[in-house]
Coordinates of C-alpha atoms and ligand atoms in Angstrom, one line a residue:
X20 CA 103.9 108.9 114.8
X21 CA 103.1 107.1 118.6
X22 CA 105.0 105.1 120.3
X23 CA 106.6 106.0 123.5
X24 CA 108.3 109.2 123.7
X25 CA 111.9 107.8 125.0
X26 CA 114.7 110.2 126.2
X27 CA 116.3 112.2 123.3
X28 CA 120.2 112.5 123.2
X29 CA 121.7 114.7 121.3
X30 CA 123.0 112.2 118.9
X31 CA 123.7 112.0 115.4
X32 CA 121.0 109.5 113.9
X33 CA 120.5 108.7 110.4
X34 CA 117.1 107.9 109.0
X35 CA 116.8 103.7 108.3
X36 CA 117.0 102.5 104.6
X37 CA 114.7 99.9 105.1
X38 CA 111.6 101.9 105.2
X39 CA 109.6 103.6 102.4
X40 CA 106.1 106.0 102.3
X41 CA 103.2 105.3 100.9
X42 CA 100.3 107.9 99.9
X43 CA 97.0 107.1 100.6
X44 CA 93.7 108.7 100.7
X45 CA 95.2 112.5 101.6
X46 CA 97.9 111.0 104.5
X47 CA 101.2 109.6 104.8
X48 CA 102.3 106.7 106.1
X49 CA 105.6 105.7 107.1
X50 CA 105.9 101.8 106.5
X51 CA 109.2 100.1 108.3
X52 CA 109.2 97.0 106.6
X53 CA 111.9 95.4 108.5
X54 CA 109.6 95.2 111.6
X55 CA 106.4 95.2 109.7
X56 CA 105.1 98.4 111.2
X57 CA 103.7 101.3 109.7
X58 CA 102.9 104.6 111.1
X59 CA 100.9 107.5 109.7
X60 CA 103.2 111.0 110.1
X61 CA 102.2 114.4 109.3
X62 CA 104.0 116.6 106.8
X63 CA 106.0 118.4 109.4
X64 CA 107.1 114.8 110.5
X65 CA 107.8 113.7 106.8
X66 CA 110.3 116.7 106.4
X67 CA 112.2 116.0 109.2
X68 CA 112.4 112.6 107.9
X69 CA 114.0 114.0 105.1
X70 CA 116.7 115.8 107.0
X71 CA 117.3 112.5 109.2
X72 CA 118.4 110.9 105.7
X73 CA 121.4 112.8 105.6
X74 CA 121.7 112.7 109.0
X75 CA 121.2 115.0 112.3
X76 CA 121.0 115.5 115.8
X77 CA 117.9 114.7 117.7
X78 CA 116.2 117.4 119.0
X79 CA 114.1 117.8 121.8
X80 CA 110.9 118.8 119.7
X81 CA 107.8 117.0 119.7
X82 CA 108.4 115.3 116.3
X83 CA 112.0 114.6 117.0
X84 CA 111.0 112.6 120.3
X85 CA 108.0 111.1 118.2
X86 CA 110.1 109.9 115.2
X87 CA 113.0 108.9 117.8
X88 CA 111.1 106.9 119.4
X89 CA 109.4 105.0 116.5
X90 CA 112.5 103.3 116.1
X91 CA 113.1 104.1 112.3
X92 CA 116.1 106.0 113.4
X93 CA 119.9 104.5 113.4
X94 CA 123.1 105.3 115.5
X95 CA 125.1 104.4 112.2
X96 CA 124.8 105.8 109.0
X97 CA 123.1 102.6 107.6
X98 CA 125.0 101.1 104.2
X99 CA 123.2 99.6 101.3
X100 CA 124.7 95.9 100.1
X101 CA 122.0 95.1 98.6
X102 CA 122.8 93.9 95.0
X103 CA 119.1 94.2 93.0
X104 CA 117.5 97.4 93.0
X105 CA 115.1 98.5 96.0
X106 CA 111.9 96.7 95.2
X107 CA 113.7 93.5 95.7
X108 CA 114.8 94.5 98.9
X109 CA 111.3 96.1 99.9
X110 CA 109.5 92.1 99.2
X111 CA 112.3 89.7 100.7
X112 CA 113.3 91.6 103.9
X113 CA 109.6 92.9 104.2
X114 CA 108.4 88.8 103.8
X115 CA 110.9 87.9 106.3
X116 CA 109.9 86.7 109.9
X117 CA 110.4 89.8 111.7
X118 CA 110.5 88.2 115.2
X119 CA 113.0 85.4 116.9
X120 CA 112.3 81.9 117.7
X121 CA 110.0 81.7 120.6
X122 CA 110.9 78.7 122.5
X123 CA 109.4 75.1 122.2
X124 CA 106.5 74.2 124.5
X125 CA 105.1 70.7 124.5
X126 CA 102.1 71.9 126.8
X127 CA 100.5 74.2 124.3
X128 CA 100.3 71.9 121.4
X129 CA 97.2 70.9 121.9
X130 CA 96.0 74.3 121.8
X131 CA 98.1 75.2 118.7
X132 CA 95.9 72.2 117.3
X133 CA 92.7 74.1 118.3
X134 CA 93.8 77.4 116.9
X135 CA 94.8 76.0 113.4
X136 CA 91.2 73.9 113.8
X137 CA 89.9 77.1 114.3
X138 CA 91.4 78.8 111.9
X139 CA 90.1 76.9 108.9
X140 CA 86.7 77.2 110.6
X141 CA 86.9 80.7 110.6
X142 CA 88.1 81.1 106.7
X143 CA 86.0 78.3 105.5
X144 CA 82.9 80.0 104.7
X145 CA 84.6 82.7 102.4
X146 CA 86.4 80.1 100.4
X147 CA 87.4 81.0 97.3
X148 CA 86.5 78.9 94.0
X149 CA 88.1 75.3 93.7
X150 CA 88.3 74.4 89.9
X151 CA 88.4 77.5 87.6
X152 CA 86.3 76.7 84.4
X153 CA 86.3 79.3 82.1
X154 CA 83.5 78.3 79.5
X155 CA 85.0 77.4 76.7
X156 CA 84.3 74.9 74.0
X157 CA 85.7 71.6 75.7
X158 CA 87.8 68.6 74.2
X159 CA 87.7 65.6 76.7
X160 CA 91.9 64.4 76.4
X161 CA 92.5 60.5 76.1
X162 CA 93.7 58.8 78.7
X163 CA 97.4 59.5 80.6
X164 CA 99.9 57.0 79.1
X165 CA 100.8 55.6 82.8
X166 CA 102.1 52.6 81.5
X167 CA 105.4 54.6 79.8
X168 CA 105.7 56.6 83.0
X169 CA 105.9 53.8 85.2
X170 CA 108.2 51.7 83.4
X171 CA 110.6 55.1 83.6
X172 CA 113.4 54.7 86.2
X173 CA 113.2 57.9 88.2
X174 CA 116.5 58.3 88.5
X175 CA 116.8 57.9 84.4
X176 CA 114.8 60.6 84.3
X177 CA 116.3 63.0 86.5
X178 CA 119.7 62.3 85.1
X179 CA 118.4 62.9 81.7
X180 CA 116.6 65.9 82.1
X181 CA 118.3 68.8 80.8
X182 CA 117.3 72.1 78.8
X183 CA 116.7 71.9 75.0
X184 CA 117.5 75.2 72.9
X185 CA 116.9 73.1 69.5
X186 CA 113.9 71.9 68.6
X187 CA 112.4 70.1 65.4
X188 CA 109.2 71.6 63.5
X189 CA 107.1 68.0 63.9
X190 CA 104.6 66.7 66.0
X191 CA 103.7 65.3 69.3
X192 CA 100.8 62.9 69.5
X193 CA 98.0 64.1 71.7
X194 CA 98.7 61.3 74.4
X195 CA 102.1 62.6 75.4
X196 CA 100.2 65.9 76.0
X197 CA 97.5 64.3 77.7
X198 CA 100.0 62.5 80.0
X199 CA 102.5 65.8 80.7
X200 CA 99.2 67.6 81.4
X201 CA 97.4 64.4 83.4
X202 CA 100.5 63.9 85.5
X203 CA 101.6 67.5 86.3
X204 CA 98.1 69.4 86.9
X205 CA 95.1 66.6 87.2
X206 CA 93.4 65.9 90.6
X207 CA 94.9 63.2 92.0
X208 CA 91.3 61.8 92.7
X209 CA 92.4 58.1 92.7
X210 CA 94.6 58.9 95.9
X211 CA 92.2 60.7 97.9
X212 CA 93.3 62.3 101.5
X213 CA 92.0 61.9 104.6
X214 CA 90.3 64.5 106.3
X215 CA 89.7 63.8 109.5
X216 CA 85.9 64.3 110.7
X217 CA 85.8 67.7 111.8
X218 CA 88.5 69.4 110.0
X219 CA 87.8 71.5 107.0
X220 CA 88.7 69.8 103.9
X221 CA 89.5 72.4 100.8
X222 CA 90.8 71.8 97.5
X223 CA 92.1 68.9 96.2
X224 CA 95.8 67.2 95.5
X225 CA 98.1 67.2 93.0
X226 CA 101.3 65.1 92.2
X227 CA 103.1 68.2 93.3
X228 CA 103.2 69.3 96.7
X229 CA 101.2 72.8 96.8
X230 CA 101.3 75.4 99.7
X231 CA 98.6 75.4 102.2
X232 CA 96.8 72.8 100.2
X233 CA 95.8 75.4 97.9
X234 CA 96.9 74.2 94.3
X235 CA 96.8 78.0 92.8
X236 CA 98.2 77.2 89.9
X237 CA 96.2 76.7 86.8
X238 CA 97.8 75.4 83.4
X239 CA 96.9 77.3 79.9
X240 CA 98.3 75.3 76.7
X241 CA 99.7 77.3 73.4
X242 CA 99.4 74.4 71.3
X243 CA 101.4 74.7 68.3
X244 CA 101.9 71.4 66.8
X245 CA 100.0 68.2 68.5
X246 CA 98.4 65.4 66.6
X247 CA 94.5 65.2 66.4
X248 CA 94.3 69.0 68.2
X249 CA 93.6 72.2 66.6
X250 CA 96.4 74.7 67.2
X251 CA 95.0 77.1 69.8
X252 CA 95.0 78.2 73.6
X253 CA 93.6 76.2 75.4
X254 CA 93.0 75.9 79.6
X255 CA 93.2 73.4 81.4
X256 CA 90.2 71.8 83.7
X257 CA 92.5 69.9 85.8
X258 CA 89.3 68.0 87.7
X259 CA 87.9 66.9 84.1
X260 CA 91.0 66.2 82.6
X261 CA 90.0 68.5 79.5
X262 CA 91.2 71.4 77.8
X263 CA 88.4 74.6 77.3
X264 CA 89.5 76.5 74.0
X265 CA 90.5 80.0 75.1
X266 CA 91.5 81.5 71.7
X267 CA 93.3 80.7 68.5
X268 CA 96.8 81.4 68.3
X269 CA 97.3 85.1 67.8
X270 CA 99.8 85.9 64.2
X271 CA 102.8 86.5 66.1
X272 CA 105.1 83.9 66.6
X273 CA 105.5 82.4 70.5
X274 CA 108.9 83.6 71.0
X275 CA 107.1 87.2 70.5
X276 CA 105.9 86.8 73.9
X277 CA 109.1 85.2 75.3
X278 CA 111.4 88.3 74.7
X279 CA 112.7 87.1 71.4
X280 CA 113.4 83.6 72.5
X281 CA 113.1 82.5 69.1
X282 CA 114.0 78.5 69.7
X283 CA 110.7 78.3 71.1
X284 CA 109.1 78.6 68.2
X285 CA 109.3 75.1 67.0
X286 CA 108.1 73.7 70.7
X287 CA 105.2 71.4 70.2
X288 CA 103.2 72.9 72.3
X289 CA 103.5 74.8 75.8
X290 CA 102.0 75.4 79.0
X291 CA 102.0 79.0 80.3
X292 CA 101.2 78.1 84.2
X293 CA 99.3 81.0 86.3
X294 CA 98.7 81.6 89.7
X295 CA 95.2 82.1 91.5
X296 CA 96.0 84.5 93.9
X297 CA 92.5 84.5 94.8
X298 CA 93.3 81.6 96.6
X299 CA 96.5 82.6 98.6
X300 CA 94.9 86.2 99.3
X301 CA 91.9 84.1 101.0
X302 CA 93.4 81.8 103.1
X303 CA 97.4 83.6 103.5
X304 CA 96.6 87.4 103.9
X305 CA 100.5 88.5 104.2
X306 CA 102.8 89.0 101.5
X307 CA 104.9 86.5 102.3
X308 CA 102.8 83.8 100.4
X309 CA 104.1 85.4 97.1
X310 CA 106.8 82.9 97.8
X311 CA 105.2 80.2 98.5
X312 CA 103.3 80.8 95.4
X313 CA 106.3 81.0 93.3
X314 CA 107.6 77.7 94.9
X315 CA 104.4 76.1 93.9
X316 CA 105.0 76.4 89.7
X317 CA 108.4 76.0 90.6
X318 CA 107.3 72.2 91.9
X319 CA 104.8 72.0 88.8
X320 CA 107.3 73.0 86.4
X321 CA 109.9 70.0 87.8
X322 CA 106.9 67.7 87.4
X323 CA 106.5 68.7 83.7
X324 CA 109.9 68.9 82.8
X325 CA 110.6 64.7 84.7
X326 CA 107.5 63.9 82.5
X327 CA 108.4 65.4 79.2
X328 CA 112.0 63.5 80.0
X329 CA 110.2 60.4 80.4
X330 CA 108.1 60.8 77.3
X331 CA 111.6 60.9 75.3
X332 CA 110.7 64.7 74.5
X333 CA 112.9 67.5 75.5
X334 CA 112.0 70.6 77.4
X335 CA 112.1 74.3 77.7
X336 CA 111.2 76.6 80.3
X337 CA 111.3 80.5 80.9
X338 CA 110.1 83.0 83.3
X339 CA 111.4 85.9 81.1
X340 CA 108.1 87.0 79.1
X341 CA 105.9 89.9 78.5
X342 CA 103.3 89.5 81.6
X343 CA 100.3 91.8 80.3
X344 CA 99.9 90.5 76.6
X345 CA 100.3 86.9 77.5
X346 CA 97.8 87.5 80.8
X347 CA 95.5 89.3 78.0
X348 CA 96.0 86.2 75.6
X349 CA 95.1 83.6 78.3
X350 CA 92.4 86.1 79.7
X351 CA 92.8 85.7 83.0
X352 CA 91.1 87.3 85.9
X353 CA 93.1 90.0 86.4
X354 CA 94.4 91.3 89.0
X355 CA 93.8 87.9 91.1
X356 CA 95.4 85.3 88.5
X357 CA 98.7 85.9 87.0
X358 CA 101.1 84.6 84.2
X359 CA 104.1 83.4 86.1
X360 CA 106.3 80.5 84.3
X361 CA 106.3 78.4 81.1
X362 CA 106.9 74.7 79.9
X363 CA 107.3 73.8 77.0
X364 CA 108.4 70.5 75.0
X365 CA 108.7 69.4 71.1
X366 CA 110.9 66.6 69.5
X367 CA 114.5 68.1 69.0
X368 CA 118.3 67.0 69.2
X369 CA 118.6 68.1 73.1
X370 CA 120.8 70.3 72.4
X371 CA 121.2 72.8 75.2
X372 CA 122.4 75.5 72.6
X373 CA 120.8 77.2 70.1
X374 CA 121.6 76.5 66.4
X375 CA 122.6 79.7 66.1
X376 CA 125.6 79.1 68.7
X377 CA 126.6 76.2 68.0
X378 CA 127.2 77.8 64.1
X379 CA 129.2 80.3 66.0
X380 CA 131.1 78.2 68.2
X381 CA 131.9 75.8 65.4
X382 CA 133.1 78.7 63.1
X383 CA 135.5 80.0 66.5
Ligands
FMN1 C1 113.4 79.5 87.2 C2 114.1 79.2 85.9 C3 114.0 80.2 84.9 C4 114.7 79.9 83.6 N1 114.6 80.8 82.6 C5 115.1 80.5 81.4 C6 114.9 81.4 80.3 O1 114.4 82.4 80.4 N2 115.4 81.0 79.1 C7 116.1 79.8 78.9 O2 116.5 79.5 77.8 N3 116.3 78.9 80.0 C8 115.8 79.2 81.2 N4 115.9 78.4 82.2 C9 116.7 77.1 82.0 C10 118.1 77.3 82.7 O3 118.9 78.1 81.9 C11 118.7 75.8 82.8 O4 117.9 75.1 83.7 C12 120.1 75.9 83.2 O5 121.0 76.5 82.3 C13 120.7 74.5 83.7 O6 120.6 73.6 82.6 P1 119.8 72.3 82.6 O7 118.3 72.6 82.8 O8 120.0 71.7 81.3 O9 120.3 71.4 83.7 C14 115.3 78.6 83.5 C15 115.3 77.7 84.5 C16 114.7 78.0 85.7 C17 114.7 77.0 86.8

């Protein structure tokens, strides 16, 4: 396993529950995820292993000492509160800083500066693609309708913003979709960043703050019922403000996809938001940028759901869906781009409970 061999008591130890063992090309490996180490073990090694789950002493043998001193081994028999099941466990703790603070030194940020410089030197050649277009037949959208988002109060809006369960079969004119679309996923062109000369400027800016810079998320439309536009999938171009027609709708009924969340089915339209994780794999290598990307639609989404509010629509939105047929709907580029939330909006009475509730609630 390595390590150092370190002086074996003859101590009960129980194996840690915050490991697990991955096989790979004919060997084991032995990945702590706590501490972010992995070691590759023999066989002899992994049954040992086994017997350390239930506990044992701590031999003087060479695979006692070497698994001993790996550090995988605990004085207490270790207890599981975790309440999900283990893959849970596995991503947070295993995305978690595994090291203390270090402590704050004025004299080194300069060279903090040169390291990050350096950094996006380093990464900048490989970069991954900006603007995903995907080749379909385009529609160029009107123009945003700025002029009903500014005069919304943002406060208004926040307070007014709530879930809608009940929507009306009728239409939404194209510029209310233009605008949610416009305001949640465009590039932000007219307020341009500074790069300073010499740093590396990637990507571009949204409304939404975005981690790293990297504005992963891309925006596919189900349009369902929206004034002047053909029902359809669309996608997105978020630097052309103009959708690319993906597919027609499929037979099945939206709420197919959404685990039988049938009151979506008379939503106007909605936008099925993916992640690039082309983008986060190229410039964050560790696992611990799946949160970040999750944060990222979680931003988006708010954005959407404020500017659907100040529209005077009502919004919906769900991450409980069937991943692989809506990723094969949208036809994304799998396994780097994923289906990972969904906005929708429609006209309806607001009501944050289905019709179907409210019947049984008003019969109780
Ligand atoms: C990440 C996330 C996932 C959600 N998933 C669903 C969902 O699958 N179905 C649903 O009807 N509502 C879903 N919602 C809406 C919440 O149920 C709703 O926000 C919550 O009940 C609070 O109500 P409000 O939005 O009206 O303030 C989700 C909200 C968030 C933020």
């Amino acid at each position: 396993m390595g390590g150092q061999a370190a002086m074996c008591s003859a101590k009960k130890k129980w194996l840690s529950n915050d490991i697990f063992f991955l096989l790979k090309d004919g060997a084991i490996y032995l990945w702590d995820y706590r501490n972010h180490i992995q070691f590759q073990i023999s066989v002899s090694e992994f049954e040992r292993l086994v017997t350390f789950s239930t506990g044992d002493f701590v031999s003087d043998t060479a695979d006692d000492v070497s698994i001993d001193s790996s550090g995988v081994l605990c004085e207490v028999k270790p207890t599981d509160d975790w309440g999900w099941d283990v893959l849970s466990k596995i991503f947070h703790i295993g995305t978690s800083h595994p090291n203390p603070p270090t402590p704050d030194k004025p004299e080194m940020y300069i060279e903090y500066a040169k390291s990050y410089l350096d950094f996006c030197k380093s990464i900048h050649k490989n970069e991954p693609n900006i603007f995903l277009i995907k080749g379909g037949k385009k529609t160029l959208l009107p123009p945003p309708n700025l002029s009903a988002i500014k005069e919304a109060s943002l406060w208004e809006t926040l307070l007014a913003r709530h879930t809608c369960r009940d929507f009306f079969d009728t239409p939404i004119s194209i510029s209310s979709l233009a605008t949610i679309l416009y305001g949640t996923l465009a590039d932000k062109k007219e307020t341009d960043y500074d790069a300073p000369i010499g740093a590396q400027k990637f990507g571009f800016r949204r409304t939404s703050p975005s981690a790293g810079g990297l504005q992963a998320t891309e925006g596919y439309v189900w349009v369902q019922n929206v004034e002047d536009l053909d029902p359809g999938i669309y996608h997105y171009i978020c630097e052309q403000h103009t959708l690319e027609r993906v597919r027609d709708l499929p037979p099945e009924v939206l709420s197919t996809y959404l685990c039988g969340q049938h009151w979506a089915n008379n939503l106007a339209f909605a936008i099925f938001f993916t992640s690039r994780f082309d983008k986060l794999w190229w410039k964050y290598p560790h696992s611990r940028a799946y949160r970040p990307m999750l944060l990222d639609v979680g931003h988006l989404s708010q954005t959407a759901n404020l500017l659907i509010t100040a529209l005077g629509l009502h919004p919906w939105l769900t991450g409980y869906f069937h991943d692989k047929e809506i990723n094969e709907l949208l036809e994304v580029n799998l396994p780097s781009e994923q289906v990972i939330f969904l906005v929708g909006a429609g006209h309806g009475t607001g009501s944050s409970y289905t019709r179907e509730v409210r019947e049984l609630l008003d019969g109780s």
